[in-house]
Amino acid sequence: MRLLLLSMYLFLFQDKVPFKPNEEFDLKLKFEFKERTHTDPNKVSLDPTNGEVQRNRGSGPLPYLFLNLQVLKQAPSEIRVKVFEAGKLAYNKKVDLNTIIKLDLGFTDDIKDRVSAYEYTVMFYTEGKEPVSRIVVYFHKDGTYLVNEQVRGKL
């Protein structure tokens, strides 16, 4: 019980990790057109949603999104980068100026419909695993996307 209270206290009162300045990184969205793969015909879904039924129908090529992130300026304490996709760890490596982090985000309709992840947090850590800075990419339901709470464009 004491451990739970202590962890809640630390979580609620710890300082937020600051955003990495925009001039220290380059973030690009790359669009491609891909065919949606059909679900396995031998698999039965007892309660498919309307969106799932529409997605499983052949609709031709759809816009598919990739994210490329390159660090342009690295603080000496930024040793490791971790990318969290909807709270789950998606990428974890040492970082340098030559590293380009490539993330497969999925179909744009799935991002807007909240079928796939719509928030990505890039955290930079020290060698002692303490957070130094972060980049947050968030996609709204209307397709508008924000980087560090600043509007960057629309899907």
Coordinates of C-alpha atoms in Angstrom, one line a residue:
M1 CA 0.0 0.0 0.0
R2 CA 2.8 2.4 0.9
L3 CA 4.5 1.6 -2.4
L4 CA 1.3 2.4 -4.3
L5 CA 0.9 5.7 -2.6
L6 CA 4.6 6.6 -3.1
S7 CA 4.4 5.8 -6.8
M8 CA 1.2 7.8 -7.2
Y9 CA 2.9 10.8 -5.4
L10 CA 5.9 10.6 -7.7
F11 CA 3.8 10.3 -10.8
L12 CA 1.5 13.2 -10.0
F13 CA 4.2 15.6 -8.8
Q14 CA 7.1 14.9 -11.1
D15 CA 8.0 17.5 -13.6
K16 CA 6.9 17.0 -17.2
V17 CA 9.7 16.1 -19.7
P18 CA 10.2 19.2 -21.9
F19 CA 9.6 19.1 -25.7
K20 CA 12.6 18.9 -27.9
P21 CA 12.9 22.2 -29.8
N22 CA 11.6 22.1 -33.4
E23 CA 14.9 23.1 -34.9
E24 CA 16.7 20.1 -33.4
F25 CA 14.8 17.5 -35.4
D26 CA 13.3 16.9 -38.9
L27 CA 10.0 15.0 -39.1
K28 CA 8.6 14.0 -42.4
L29 CA 5.4 12.1 -43.3
K30 CA 5.7 9.8 -46.3
F31 CA 2.6 8.7 -48.1
E32 CA 2.2 5.6 -50.3
F33 CA -0.8 3.9 -51.8
K34 CA -1.3 0.3 -50.8
E35 CA -4.0 -2.4 -51.2
R36 CA -5.6 -3.4 -47.9
T37 CA -5.1 -7.1 -47.3
H38 CA -8.2 -9.1 -46.8
T39 CA -8.9 -11.0 -43.7
D40 CA -8.6 -14.7 -43.6
P41 CA -11.8 -16.2 -45.1
N42 CA -11.5 -19.1 -42.7
K43 CA -11.7 -16.8 -39.7
V44 CA -15.1 -16.0 -38.3
S45 CA -15.8 -12.8 -36.5
L46 CA -19.0 -13.1 -34.5
D47 CA -19.5 -9.3 -33.9
P48 CA -17.9 -7.3 -36.7
T49 CA -18.3 -3.6 -36.6
N50 CA -19.5 -1.6 -39.6
G51 CA -16.0 -0.1 -40.0
E52 CA -14.5 -3.6 -40.1
V53 CA -17.0 -4.8 -42.7
Q54 CA -16.2 -1.7 -44.9
R55 CA -12.4 -2.2 -44.5
N56 CA -12.6 -5.9 -45.6
R57 CA -14.3 -5.0 -48.8
G58 CA -11.9 -4.4 -51.7
S59 CA -11.7 -0.7 -52.3
G60 CA -8.5 -0.3 -54.3
P61 CA -5.3 1.4 -53.2
L62 CA -5.6 3.5 -50.1
P63 CA -3.2 6.1 -48.6
Y64 CA -0.7 4.5 -46.3
L65 CA 1.5 6.6 -43.9
F66 CA 5.1 6.3 -42.8
L67 CA 6.9 8.7 -40.4
N68 CA 10.6 9.5 -40.8
L69 CA 12.4 11.3 -37.9
Q70 CA 15.9 12.5 -38.0
V71 CA 17.7 14.2 -35.1
L72 CA 19.5 17.3 -36.4
K73 CA 21.0 18.5 -33.1
Q74 CA 21.7 16.1 -30.3
A75 CA 22.3 17.1 -26.7
P76 CA 25.3 15.4 -25.1
S77 CA 22.9 13.7 -22.6
E78 CA 20.6 12.2 -25.2
I79 CA 22.0 8.7 -25.6
R80 CA 19.0 6.5 -26.3
V81 CA 15.6 7.0 -28.0
K82 CA 12.4 5.1 -27.4
V83 CA 9.2 5.5 -29.4
F84 CA 5.9 4.7 -27.7
E85 CA 3.0 3.9 -30.0
A86 CA -0.3 4.4 -28.0
G87 CA 1.7 3.7 -24.8
K88 CA 3.4 0.6 -26.1
L89 CA 7.1 0.5 -26.9
A90 CA 7.6 0.4 -30.7
Y91 CA 11.3 1.4 -31.1
N92 CA 14.3 1.4 -28.7
K93 CA 17.9 2.2 -29.9
K94 CA 20.9 4.4 -29.3
V95 CA 20.6 7.6 -31.2
D96 CA 23.1 9.7 -33.2
L97 CA 22.9 12.3 -35.9
N98 CA 23.0 9.7 -38.7
T99 CA 20.0 7.8 -37.4
I100 CA 16.7 8.1 -39.2
I101 CA 13.8 6.6 -37.2
K102 CA 11.3 5.1 -39.6
L103 CA 7.9 4.2 -38.3
D104 CA 5.1 2.4 -40.1
L105 CA 1.9 4.2 -39.0
G106 CA -0.6 2.4 -41.3
F107 CA -3.6 3.4 -43.3
T108 CA -4.6 7.0 -42.8
D109 CA -8.3 6.0 -42.5
D110 CA -7.4 3.6 -39.7
I111 CA -5.6 6.4 -37.9
K112 CA -8.5 8.8 -38.2
D113 CA -11.0 6.2 -37.2
R114 CA -8.9 5.2 -34.2
V115 CA -8.5 1.6 -35.4
S116 CA -4.7 1.9 -35.2
A117 CA -2.5 4.1 -33.0
Y118 CA -3.0 7.9 -33.3
E119 CA -0.4 9.2 -30.8
Y120 CA 3.3 8.6 -30.9
T121 CA 5.7 9.8 -28.2
V122 CA 9.5 9.9 -28.9
M123 CA 11.5 10.0 -25.7
F124 CA 15.2 10.8 -25.4
Y125 CA 17.0 9.3 -22.4
T126 CA 20.4 9.7 -20.7
E127 CA 22.7 6.8 -20.1
G128 CA 21.1 6.4 -16.7
K129 CA 17.7 6.0 -18.3
E130 CA 16.3 9.4 -17.2
P131 CA 14.1 11.2 -19.7
V132 CA 15.7 14.4 -21.2
S133 CA 13.3 15.5 -23.9
R134 CA 10.3 14.3 -26.0
I135 CA 8.5 14.7 -29.3
V136 CA 4.8 14.0 -29.4
V137 CA 3.0 13.4 -32.7
Y138 CA -0.8 13.4 -32.4
F139 CA -3.5 12.8 -35.1
H140 CA -7.0 14.2 -34.7
K141 CA -10.1 12.4 -36.0
D142 CA -10.4 15.0 -38.8
G143 CA -6.8 14.3 -40.0
T144 CA -5.1 17.3 -38.5
Y145 CA -1.8 16.3 -37.0
L146 CA 0.2 18.1 -34.3
V147 CA 3.8 17.9 -33.4
N148 CA 4.6 19.0 -29.8
E149 CA 1.1 20.5 -29.6
Q150 CA 1.7 22.7 -32.8
V151 CA -0.5 22.1 -35.9
R152 CA 1.7 20.9 -38.7
G153 CA -0.8 19.9 -41.4
K154 CA -3.7 17.6 -42.3
L155 CA -3.8 14.1 -43.7

